[in-house]
Amino acid sequence: MLADPRHSVVVILNPSWATADAPEQDAETLNLPLLEAGCRLLGVTPLALGDCRPQTSATGMPQVLQMLPLDGHLPWKDELFVQRMTQDDLRFLYLAGAWLEEDVLITALEGAARGYDIRLLSDLSAVRRESERKPMFDRLVLHGMLVTTVRQTLLEWAVCLGDSGVMGEIRQLLK
């Protein structure tokens, strides 16, 4: 099933890890700018929770991330986050950030329990120990969650919209 960007939200937990010598070097230099550009084009506003510092995007434009001053460890316990999630008929929850085997896992499991279709952006997620990555993905899949990438997500959203102009612009971003 294709996810509709009009009913999708991207939540990045503790995004400052990307600038803190994390092993996932492509996250800040390639994947986050690609996500920002695609979200700007498709009208999706990603949320950043937890450890995050406002900055400009790699393109020099104001960052598209909406920073929410919340604890990135247990967002479902925060009323502001729950209200934000329920206000816009959101069904697809794309998760990324740090730490995959901790904060992202718990947020994903709680989101699935609340009825959201969970997708994990693997290329924007950091682990404390690389040996934790595959077991984490396996566990998410056992719970019916999908593991995807920023590139796959942007293409899926463009196809779902069925707009050839948007599709062309997304394809240009992906080159």
GROMACS .gro file of N, CA and C in nm:
model
  525
    1MET      N    1   0.084  -0.117   0.000
    1MET     CA    2   0.000   0.000   0.000
    1MET      C    3   0.088   0.124   0.000
    2LEU      N    4   0.057   0.217  -0.088
    2LEU     CA    5   0.132   0.342  -0.095
    2LEU      C    6   0.087   0.435   0.017
    3ALA      N    7   0.183   0.502   0.078
    3ALA     CA    8   0.151   0.600   0.182
    3ALA      C    9   0.122   0.733   0.115
    4ASP      N   10   0.020   0.801   0.162
    4ASP     CA   11  -0.021   0.930   0.110
    4ASP      C   12   0.050   1.039   0.191
    5PRO      N   13   0.125   1.128   0.125
    5PRO     CA   14   0.195   1.233   0.201
    5PRO      C   15   0.099   1.326   0.274
    6ARG      N   16  -0.025   1.336   0.228
    6ARG     CA   17  -0.123   1.422   0.295
    6ARG      C   18  -0.168   1.365   0.428
    7HIS      N   19  -0.138   1.238   0.451
    7HIS     CA   20  -0.174   1.171   0.577
    7HIS      C   21  -0.051   1.114   0.646
    8SER      N   22   0.066   1.171   0.613
    8SER     CA   23   0.193   1.123   0.667
    8SER      C   24   0.260   1.230   0.752
    9VAL      N   25   0.335   1.183   0.848
    9VAL     CA   26   0.419   1.272   0.929
    9VAL      C   27   0.554   1.204   0.948
   10VAL      N   28   0.658   1.284   0.944
   10VAL     CA   29   0.793   1.236   0.971
   10VAL      C   30   0.832   1.289   1.108
   11VAL      N   31   0.877   1.201   1.194
   11VAL     CA   32   0.923   1.241   1.327
   11VAL      C   33   1.069   1.197   1.341
   12ILE      N   34   1.155   1.295   1.364
   12ILE     CA   35   1.297   1.266   1.383
   12ILE      C   36   1.329   1.291   1.530
   13LEU      N   37   1.367   1.184   1.598
   13LEU     CA   38   1.398   1.192   1.740
   13LEU      C   39   1.546   1.226   1.760
   14ASN      N   40   1.572   1.323   1.843
   14ASN     CA   41   1.709   1.361   1.878
   14ASN      C   42   1.798   1.381   1.755
   15PRO      N   43   1.759   1.470   1.663
   15PRO     CA   44   1.831   1.482   1.536
   15PRO      C   45   1.972   1.539   1.548
   16SER      N   46   2.011   1.592   1.659
   16SER     CA   47   2.146   1.648   1.671
   16SER      C   48   2.254   1.541   1.666
   17TRP      N   49   2.218   1.414   1.678
   17TRP     CA   50   2.318   1.308   1.665
   17TRP      C   51   2.389   1.316   1.531
   18ALA      N   52   2.322   1.366   1.428
   18ALA     CA   53   2.381   1.370   1.293
   18ALA      C   54   2.502   1.462   1.288
   19THR      N   55   2.513   1.555   1.382
   19THR     CA   56   2.627   1.646   1.382
   19THR      C   57   2.726   1.612   1.494
   20ALA      N   58   2.705   1.502   1.561
   20ALA     CA   59   2.788   1.468   1.676
   20ALA      C   60   2.877   1.347   1.651
   21ASP      N   61   2.947   1.345   1.538
   21ASP     CA   62   3.040   1.237   1.504
   21ASP      C   63   2.975   1.100   1.499
   22ALA      N   64   2.849   1.095   1.458
   22ALA     CA   65   2.782   0.966   1.445
   22ALA      C   66   2.838   0.894   1.323
   23PRO      N   67   2.838   0.761   1.326
   23PRO     CA   68   2.893   0.687   1.212
   23PRO      C   69   2.811   0.702   1.085
   24GLU      N   70   2.688   0.743   1.095
   24GLU     CA   71   2.601   0.758   0.980
   24GLU      C   72   2.628   0.893   0.912
   25GLN      N   73   2.742   0.905   0.845
   25GLN     CA   74   2.786   1.031   0.786
   25GLN      C   75   2.690   1.085   0.681
   26ASP      N   76   2.627   0.997   0.603
   26ASP     CA   77   2.538   1.042   0.497
   26ASP      C   78   2.410   1.107   0.549
   27ALA      N   79   2.378   1.086   0.673
   27ALA     CA   80   2.251   1.138   0.727
   27ALA      C   81   2.244   1.289   0.713
   28GLU      N   82   2.347   1.358   0.758
   28GLU     CA   83   2.342   1.504   0.755
   28GLU      C   84   2.377   1.559   0.617
   29THR      N   85   2.471   1.498   0.548
   29THR     CA   86   2.517   1.555   0.422
   29THR      C   87   2.430   1.522   0.303
   30LEU      N   88   2.363   1.408   0.304
   30LEU     CA   89   2.282   1.367   0.189
   30LEU      C   90   2.135   1.347   0.220
   31ASN      N   91   2.105   1.266   0.319
   31ASN     CA   92   1.968   1.222   0.341
   31ASN      C   93   1.879   1.327   0.405
   32LEU      N   94   1.928   1.400   0.504
   32LEU     CA   95   1.846   1.503   0.566
   32LEU      C   96   1.815   1.617   0.467
   33PRO      N   97   1.914   1.666   0.391
   33PRO     CA   98   1.880   1.768   0.290
   33PRO      C   99   1.782   1.716   0.185
   34LEU      N  100   1.794   1.589   0.146
   34LEU     CA  101   1.701   1.531   0.050
   34LEU      C  102   1.560   1.524   0.110
   35LEU      N  103   1.550   1.482   0.235
   35LEU     CA  104   1.420   1.478   0.302
   35LEU      C  105   1.361   1.619   0.310
   36GLU      N  106   1.441   1.716   0.348
   36GLU     CA  107   1.393   1.854   0.359
   36GLU      C  108   1.339   1.904   0.226
   37ALA      N  109   1.414   1.882   0.118
   37ALA     CA  110   1.372   1.929  -0.014
   37ALA      C  111   1.243   1.859  -0.057
   38GLY      N  112   1.236   1.729  -0.037
   38GLY     CA  113   1.115   1.654  -0.075
   38GLY      C  114   0.995   1.695   0.006
   39CYS      N  115   1.014   1.713   0.136
   39CYS     CA  116   0.902   1.754   0.222
   39CYS      C  117   0.855   1.894   0.185
   40ARG      N  118   0.948   1.982   0.154
   40ARG     CA  119   0.912   2.118   0.113
   40ARG      C  120   0.827   2.111  -0.014
   41LEU      N  121   0.866   2.028  -0.108
   41LEU     CA  122   0.795   2.013  -0.235
   41LEU      C  123   0.657   1.949  -0.216
   42LEU      N  124   0.647   1.853  -0.126
   42LEU     CA  125   0.524   1.777  -0.109
   42LEU      C  126   0.434   1.831   0.003
   43GLY      N  127   0.480   1.932   0.074
   43GLY     CA  128   0.398   1.992   0.179
   43GLY      C  129   0.391   1.913   0.308
   44VAL      N  130   0.492   1.832   0.334
   44VAL     CA  131   0.499   1.755   0.458
   44VAL      C  132   0.594   1.829   0.553
   45THR      N  133   0.551   1.847   0.678
   45THR     CA  134   0.636   1.915   0.776
   45THR      C  135   0.691   1.812   0.874
   46PRO      N  136   0.820   1.780   0.863
   46PRO     CA  137   0.878   1.686   0.959
   46PRO      C  138   0.889   1.749   1.097
   47LEU      N  139   0.871   1.669   1.199
   47LEU     CA  140   0.884   1.714   1.337
   47LEU      C  141   1.017   1.667   1.393
   48ALA      N  142   1.083   1.753   1.467
   48ALA     CA  143   1.207   1.717   1.536
   48ALA      C  144   1.180   1.726   1.685
   49LEU      N  145   1.211   1.619   1.756
   49LEU     CA  146   1.187   1.613   1.901
   49LEU      C  147   1.316   1.580   1.973
   50GLY      N  148   1.328   1.629   2.094
   50GLY     CA  149   1.441   1.591   2.177
   50GLY      C  150   1.562   1.677   2.153
   51ASP      N  151   1.676   1.614   2.147
   51ASP     CA  152   1.804   1.683   2.135
   51ASP      C  153   1.818   1.740   1.994
   52CYS      N  154   1.784   1.867   1.977
   52CYS     CA  155   1.794   1.929   1.846
   52CYS      C  156   1.829   2.076   1.860
   53ARG      N  157   1.905   2.122   1.764
   53ARG     CA  158   1.946   2.262   1.760
   53ARG      C  159   1.896   2.322   1.630
   54PRO      N  160   1.827   2.436   1.635
   54PRO     CA  161   1.782   2.500   1.511
   54PRO      C  162   1.901   2.533   1.422
   55GLN      N  163   1.885   2.514   1.294
   55GLN     CA  164   1.990   2.544   1.199
   55GLN      C  165   1.928   2.566   1.063
   56THR      N  166   2.010   2.609   0.969
   56THR     CA  167   1.961   2.620   0.832
   56THR      C  168   1.991   2.489   0.762
   57SER      N  169   1.915   2.460   0.659
   57SER     CA  170   1.936   2.336   0.585
   57SER      C  171   2.064   2.346   0.504
   58ALA      N  172   2.107   2.235   0.448
   58ALA     CA  173   2.229   2.233   0.368
   58ALA      C  174   2.216   2.321   0.245
   59THR      N  175   2.095   2.351   0.202
   59THR     CA  176   2.074   2.436   0.084
   59THR      C  177   2.077   2.583   0.120
   60GLY      N  178   2.092   2.614   0.250
   60GLY     CA  179   2.093   2.753   0.294
   60GLY      C  180   1.954   2.808   0.322
   61MET      N  181   1.850   2.731   0.292
   61MET     CA  182   1.712   2.773   0.320
   61MET      C  183   1.682   2.746   0.466
   62PRO      N  184   1.583   2.816   0.522
   62PRO     CA  185   1.544   2.784   0.659
   62PRO      C  186   1.505   2.637   0.668
   63GLN      N  187   1.544   2.576   0.775
   63GLN     CA  188   1.516   2.434   0.792
   63GLN      C  189   1.366   2.410   0.795
   64VAL      N  190   1.322   2.305   0.726
   64VAL     CA  191   1.180   2.273   0.717
   64VAL      C  192   1.132   2.198   0.842
   65LEU      N  193   1.225   2.147   0.920
   65LEU     CA  194   1.187   2.073   1.042
   65LEU      C  195   1.115   2.164   1.140
   66GLN      N  196   1.003   2.116   1.193
   66GLN     CA  197   0.933   2.188   1.299
   66GLN      C  198   0.985   2.132   1.431
   67MET      N  199   1.057   2.215   1.506
   67MET     CA  200   1.115   2.172   1.633
   67MET      C  201   1.008   2.179   1.742
   68LEU      N  202   0.985   2.067   1.808
   68LEU     CA  203   0.893   2.063   1.920
   68LEU      C  204   0.975   2.046   2.047
   69PRO      N  205   0.957   2.135   2.143
   69PRO     CA  206   1.038   2.128   2.266
   69PRO      C  207   0.992   2.015   2.358
   70LEU      N  208   1.014   1.893   2.314
   70LEU     CA  209   0.968   1.776   2.389
   70LEU      C  210   1.084   1.683   2.418
   71ASP      N  211   1.061   1.596   2.512
   71ASP     CA  212   1.156   1.491   2.543
   71ASP      C  213   1.155   1.392   2.426
   72GLY      N  214   1.269   1.367   2.366
   72GLY     CA  215   1.276   1.273   2.255
   72GLY      C  216   1.275   1.129   2.298
   73HIS      N  217   1.270   1.104   2.429
   73HIS     CA  218   1.275   0.966   2.476
   73HIS      C  219   1.138   0.900   2.483
   74LEU      N  220   1.038   0.974   2.526
   74LEU     CA  221   0.903   0.918   2.541
   74LEU      C  222   0.798   1.015   2.487
   75PRO      N  223   0.796   1.039   2.355
   75PRO     CA  224   0.705   1.142   2.303
   75PRO      C  225   0.557   1.112   2.324
   76TRP      N  226   0.518   0.984   2.328
   76TRP     CA  227   0.376   0.952   2.344
   76TRP      C  228   0.324   0.988   2.483
   77LYS      N  229   0.412   1.016   2.575
   77LYS     CA  230   0.371   1.057   2.710
   77LYS      C  231   0.347   1.208   2.717
   78ASP      N  232   0.376   1.279   2.610
   78ASP     CA  233   0.362   1.425   2.608
   78ASP      C  234   0.234   1.466   2.534
   79GLU      N  235   0.147   1.541   2.600
   79GLU     CA  236   0.018   1.581   2.543
   79GLU      C  237   0.034   1.665   2.416
   80LEU      N  238   0.136   1.751   2.410
   80LEU     CA  239   0.159   1.834   2.291
   80LEU      C  240   0.184   1.746   2.168
   81PHE      N  241   0.265   1.643   2.185
   81PHE     CA  242   0.294   1.551   2.075
   81PHE      C  243   0.168   1.474   2.035
   82VAL      N  244   0.097   1.421   2.131
   82VAL     CA  245  -0.025   1.343   2.102
   82VAL      C  246  -0.127   1.431   2.031
   83GLN      N  247  -0.145   1.555   2.076
   83GLN     CA  248  -0.238   1.647   2.008
   83GLN      C  249  -0.194   1.673   1.865
   84ARG      N  250  -0.065   1.695   1.844
   84ARG     CA  251  -0.014   1.721   1.709
   84ARG      C  252  -0.039   1.602   1.617
   85MET      N  253  -0.027   1.483   1.670
   85MET     CA  254  -0.046   1.362   1.590
   85MET      C  255  -0.192   1.339   1.556
   86THR      N  256  -0.283   1.379   1.642
   86THR     CA  257  -0.425   1.351   1.618
   86THR      C  258  -0.498   1.462   1.543
   87GLN      N  259  -0.438   1.579   1.529
   87GLN     CA  260  -0.511   1.692   1.471
   87GLN      C  261  -0.527   1.687   1.319
   88ASP      N  262  -0.443   1.617   1.247
   88ASP     CA  263  -0.443   1.626   1.102
   88ASP      C  264  -0.478   1.497   1.028
   89ASP      N  265  -0.549   1.405   1.091
   89ASP     CA  266  -0.585   1.279   1.026
   89ASP      C  267  -0.461   1.207   0.972
   90LEU      N  268  -0.357   1.202   1.053
   90LEU     CA  269  -0.233   1.136   1.014
   90LEU      C  270  -0.247   0.986   1.035
   91ARG      N  271  -0.203   0.908   0.937
   91ARG     CA  272  -0.210   0.763   0.947
   91ARG      C  273  -0.074   0.697   0.936
   92PHE      N  274   0.017   0.762   0.863
   92PHE     CA  275   0.149   0.705   0.838
   92PHE      C  276   0.252   0.781   0.920
   93LEU      N  277   0.321   0.710   1.007
   93LEU     CA  278   0.423   0.770   1.092
   93LEU      C  279   0.559   0.720   1.047
   94TYR      N  280   0.638   0.812   0.992
   94TYR     CA  281   0.775   0.783   0.951
   94TYR      C  282   0.866   0.825   1.065
   95LEU      N  283   0.944   0.732   1.115
   95LEU     CA  284   1.033   0.759   1.228
   95LEU      C  285   1.178   0.750   1.188
   96ALA      N  286   1.258   0.833   1.250
   96ALA     CA  287   1.403   0.833   1.228
   96ALA      C  288   1.468   0.893   1.351
   97GLY      N  289   1.600   0.892   1.352
   97GLY     CA  290   1.672   0.960   1.458
   97GLY      C  291   1.757   0.868   1.542
   98ALA      N  292   1.775   0.910   1.668
   98ALA     CA  293   1.861   0.838   1.760
   98ALA      C  294   1.785   0.818   1.892
   99TRP      N  295   1.800   0.717   1.950
   99TRP     CA  296   1.880   0.603   1.910
   99TRP      C  297   1.785   0.493   1.867
  100LEU      N  298   1.821   0.427   1.758
  100LEU     CA  299   1.733   0.329   1.695
  100LEU      C  300   1.686   0.221   1.791
  101GLU      N  301   1.780   0.163   1.863
  101GLU     CA  302   1.746   0.051   1.951
  101GLU      C  303   1.688   0.096   2.085
  102GLU      N  304   1.671   0.226   2.102
  102GLU     CA  305   1.615   0.278   2.227
  102GLU      C  306   1.492   0.365   2.195
  103ASP      N  307   1.513   0.494   2.176
  103ASP     CA  308   1.402   0.590   2.160
  103ASP      C  309   1.316   0.561   2.038
  104VAL      N  310   1.380   0.531   1.925
  104VAL     CA  311   1.303   0.505   1.803
  104VAL      C  312   1.220   0.378   1.819
  105LEU      N  313   1.277   0.275   1.877
  105LEU     CA  314   1.205   0.149   1.899
  105LEU      C  315   1.080   0.171   1.985
  106ILE      N  316   1.096   0.236   2.098
  106ILE     CA  317   0.983   0.256   2.189
  106ILE      C  318   0.875   0.343   2.124
  107THR      N  319   0.916   0.448   2.053
  107THR     CA  320   0.819   0.535   1.985
  107THR      C  321   0.745   0.458   1.876
  108ALA      N  322   0.816   0.372   1.804
  108ALA     CA  323   0.753   0.291   1.699
  108ALA      C  324   0.652   0.194   1.758
  109LEU      N  325   0.690   0.124   1.862
  109LEU     CA  326   0.599   0.026   1.923
  109LEU      C  327   0.474   0.094   1.978
  110GLU      N  328   0.492   0.208   2.045
  110GLU     CA  329   0.375   0.279   2.098
  110GLU      C  330   0.288   0.335   1.986
  111GLY      N  331   0.350   0.383   1.879
  111GLY     CA  332   0.274   0.434   1.765
  111GLY      C  333   0.192   0.324   1.699
  112ALA      N  334   0.251   0.207   1.684
  112ALA     CA  335   0.178   0.093   1.626
  112ALA      C  336   0.061   0.054   1.715
  113ALA      N  337   0.082   0.055   1.846
  113ALA     CA  338  -0.026   0.022   1.939
  113ALA      C  339  -0.141   0.122   1.930
  114ARG      N  340  -0.112   0.244   1.888
  114ARG     CA  341  -0.214   0.348   1.873
  114ARG      C  342  -0.277   0.348   1.733
  115GLY      N  343  -0.236   0.252   1.648
  115GLY     CA  344  -0.300   0.236   1.519
  115GLY      C  345  -0.230   0.302   1.400
  116TYR      N  346  -0.112   0.356   1.420
  116TYR     CA  347  -0.041   0.419   1.308
  116TYR      C  348   0.031   0.313   1.226
  117ASP      N  349   0.039   0.337   1.096
  117ASP     CA  350   0.119   0.256   1.005
  117ASP      C  351   0.261   0.311   1.017
  118ILE      N  352   0.351   0.233   1.074
  118ILE     CA  353   0.486   0.280   1.106
  118ILE      C  354   0.583   0.243   0.994
  119ARG      N  355   0.662   0.343   0.954
  119ARG     CA  356   0.771   0.324   0.858
  119ARG      C  357   0.897   0.381   0.922
  120LEU      N  358   1.005   0.309   0.916
  120LEU     CA  359   1.131   0.355   0.972
  120LEU      C  360   1.224   0.400   0.860
  121LEU      N  361   1.273   0.522   0.870
  121LEU     CA  362   1.370   0.574   0.773
  121LEU      C  363   1.509   0.529   0.818
  122SER      N  364   1.553   0.419   0.762
  122SER     CA  365   1.678   0.357   0.808
  122SER      C  366   1.800   0.444   0.781
  123ASP      N  367   1.795   0.524   0.675
  123ASP     CA  368   1.912   0.605   0.640
  123ASP      C  369   1.918   0.737   0.716
  124LEU      N  370   1.823   0.758   0.807
  124LEU     CA  371   1.827   0.874   0.896
  124LEU      C  372   1.821   0.830   1.042
  125SER      N  373   1.864   0.707   1.068
  125SER     CA  374   1.856   0.654   1.204
  125SER      C  375   1.993   0.604   1.248
  126ALA      N  376   2.026   0.636   1.372
  126ALA     CA  377   2.156   0.599   1.427
  126ALA      C  378   2.139   0.497   1.538
  127VAL      N  379   2.237   0.410   1.547
  127VAL     CA  380   2.243   0.312   1.655
  127VAL      C  381   2.366   0.342   1.740
  128ARG      N  382   2.359   0.306   1.864
  128ARG     CA  383   2.478   0.320   1.949
  128ARG      C  384   2.580   0.213   1.913
  129ARG      N  385   2.530   0.094   1.878
  129ARG     CA  386   2.617  -0.017   1.839
  129ARG      C  387   2.565  -0.075   1.709
  130GLU      N  388   2.649  -0.084   1.610
  130GLU     CA  389   2.609  -0.132   1.478
  130GLU      C  390   2.549  -0.272   1.485
  131SER      N  391   2.593  -0.353   1.580
  131SER     CA  392   2.540  -0.490   1.592
  131SER      C  393   2.392  -0.491   1.630
  132GLU      N  394   2.337  -0.378   1.674
  132GLU     CA  395   2.196  -0.367   1.712
  132GLU      C  396   2.104  -0.341   1.592
  133ARG      N  397   2.160  -0.294   1.480
  133ARG     CA  398   2.078  -0.250   1.368
  133ARG      C  399   1.991  -0.361   1.310
  134LYS      N  400   2.050  -0.471   1.267
  134LYS     CA  401   1.972  -0.577   1.203
  134LYS      C  402   1.868  -0.638   1.298
  135PRO      N  403   1.903  -0.672   1.423
  135PRO     CA  404   1.798  -0.723   1.513
  135PRO      C  405   1.683  -0.623   1.533
  136MET      N  406   1.716  -0.493   1.533
  136MET     CA  407   1.612  -0.392   1.546
  136MET      C  408   1.517  -0.395   1.427
  137PHE      N  409   1.574  -0.398   1.306
  137PHE     CA  410   1.491  -0.403   1.186
  137PHE      C  411   1.405  -0.529   1.187
  138ASP      N  412   1.464  -0.643   1.224
  138ASP     CA  413   1.388  -0.768   1.229
  138ASP      C  414   1.272  -0.758   1.327
  139ARG      N  415   1.296  -0.696   1.441
  139ARG     CA  416   1.192  -0.682   1.542
  139ARG      C  417   1.079  -0.592   1.492
  140LEU      N  418   1.112  -0.483   1.427
  140LEU     CA  419   1.010  -0.393   1.374
  140LEU      C  420   0.924  -0.464   1.269
  141VAL      N  421   0.989  -0.541   1.182
  141VAL     CA  422   0.916  -0.613   1.078
  141VAL      C  423   0.821  -0.716   1.141
  142LEU      N  424   0.863  -0.780   1.248
  142LEU     CA  425   0.775  -0.875   1.317
  142LEU      C  426   0.648  -0.808   1.368
  143HIS      N  427   0.656  -0.680   1.396
  143HIS     CA  428   0.540  -0.604   1.443
  143HIS      C  429   0.465  -0.537   1.327
  144GLY      N  430   0.500  -0.573   1.203
  144GLY     CA  431   0.428  -0.521   1.088
  144GLY      C  432   0.474  -0.383   1.041
  145MET      N  433   0.589  -0.340   1.087
  145MET     CA  434   0.641  -0.209   1.047
  145MET      C  435   0.735  -0.226   0.928
  146LEU      N  436   0.742  -0.122   0.847
  146LEU     CA  437   0.827  -0.128   0.728
  146LEU      C  438   0.955  -0.048   0.749
  147VAL      N  439   1.063  -0.098   0.693
  147VAL     CA  440   1.190  -0.027   0.693
  147VAL      C  441   1.210   0.026   0.553
  148THR      N  442   1.239   0.155   0.541
  148THR     CA  443   1.251   0.220   0.412
  148THR      C  444   1.363   0.324   0.417
  149THR      N  445   1.378   0.399   0.310
  149THR     CA  446   1.478   0.505   0.303
  149THR      C  447   1.411   0.636   0.261
  150VAL      N  448   1.482   0.744   0.272
  150VAL     CA  449   1.429   0.874   0.230
  150VAL      C  450   1.396   0.870   0.081
  151ARG      N  451   1.485   0.818   0.000
  151ARG     CA  452   1.463   0.813  -0.145
  151ARG      C  453   1.337   0.733  -0.179
  152GLN      N  454   1.321   0.617  -0.118
  152GLN     CA  455   1.204   0.534  -0.144
  152GLN      C  456   1.076   0.605  -0.100
  153THR      N  457   1.083   0.674   0.013
  153THR     CA  458   0.966   0.744   0.066
  153THR      C  459   0.922   0.856  -0.027
  154LEU      N  460   1.016   0.937  -0.072
  154LEU     CA  461   0.980   1.049  -0.160
  154LEU      C  462   0.919   0.998  -0.291
  155LEU      N  463   0.975   0.893  -0.346
  155LEU     CA  464   0.921   0.835  -0.469
  155LEU      C  465   0.780   0.779  -0.445
  156GLU      N  466   0.762   0.709  -0.334
  156GLU     CA  467   0.630   0.653  -0.300
  156GLU      C  468   0.527   0.764  -0.286
  157TRP      N  469   0.561   0.872  -0.216
  157TRP     CA  470   0.468   0.982  -0.199
  157TRP      C  471   0.431   1.044  -0.333
  158ALA      N  472   0.530   1.063  -0.421
  158ALA     CA  473   0.503   1.124  -0.552
  158ALA      C  474   0.411   1.035  -0.636
  159VAL      N  475   0.436   0.905  -0.635
  159VAL     CA  476   0.352   0.811  -0.710
  159VAL      C  477   0.210   0.813  -0.654
  160CYS      N  478   0.197   0.817  -0.522
  160CYS     CA  479   0.064   0.819  -0.459
  160CYS      C  480  -0.017   0.941  -0.505
  161LEU      N  481   0.049   1.055  -0.518
  161LEU     CA  482  -0.022   1.177  -0.558
  161LEU      C  483  -0.068   1.173  -0.704
  162GLY      N  484   0.003   1.095  -0.787
  162GLY     CA  485  -0.037   1.081  -0.927
  162GLY      C  486  -0.021   1.207  -1.009
  163ASP      N  487   0.062   1.299  -0.966
  163ASP     CA  488   0.085   1.426  -1.036
  163ASP      C  489   0.217   1.416  -1.111
  164SER      N  490   0.212   1.417  -1.244
  164SER     CA  491   0.333   1.399  -1.324
  164SER      C  492   0.435   1.511  -1.302
  165GLY      N  493   0.387   1.632  -1.275
  165GLY     CA  494   0.479   1.743  -1.247
  165GLY      C  495   0.557   1.720  -1.119
  166VAL      N  496   0.487   1.680  -1.014
  166VAL     CA  497   0.552   1.650  -0.886
  166VAL      C  498   0.646   1.532  -0.903
  167MET      N  499   0.601   1.431  -0.977
  167MET     CA  500   0.685   1.314  -1.001
  167MET      C  501   0.816   1.355  -1.068
  168GLY      N  502   0.809   1.443  -1.166
  168GLY     CA  503   0.929   1.490  -1.235
  168GLY      C  504   1.022   1.565  -1.141
  169GLU      N  505   0.964   1.647  -1.054
  169GLU     CA  506   1.048   1.723  -0.959
  169GLU      C  507   1.114   1.629  -0.858
  170ILE      N  508   1.042   1.530  -0.812
  170ILE     CA  509   1.100   1.433  -0.719
  170ILE      C  510   1.211   1.354  -0.788
  171ARG      N  511   1.188   1.313  -0.911
  171ARG     CA  512   1.292   1.239  -0.985
  171ARG      C  513   1.419   1.323  -1.000
  172GLN      N  514   1.403   1.453  -1.020
  172GLN     CA  515   1.517   1.544  -1.029
  172GLN      C  516   1.593   1.546  -0.897
  173LEU      N  517   1.521   1.549  -0.787
  173LEU     CA  518   1.586   1.548  -0.655
  173LEU      C  519   1.666   1.418  -0.634
  174LEU      N  520   1.614   1.309  -0.686
  174LEU     CA  521   1.675   1.178  -0.661
  174LEU      C  522   1.797   1.150  -0.749
  175LYS      N  523   1.824   1.234  -0.845
  175LYS     CA  524   1.941   1.212  -0.933
  175LYS      C  525   2.069   1.238  -0.860
   0.00000   0.00000   0.00000
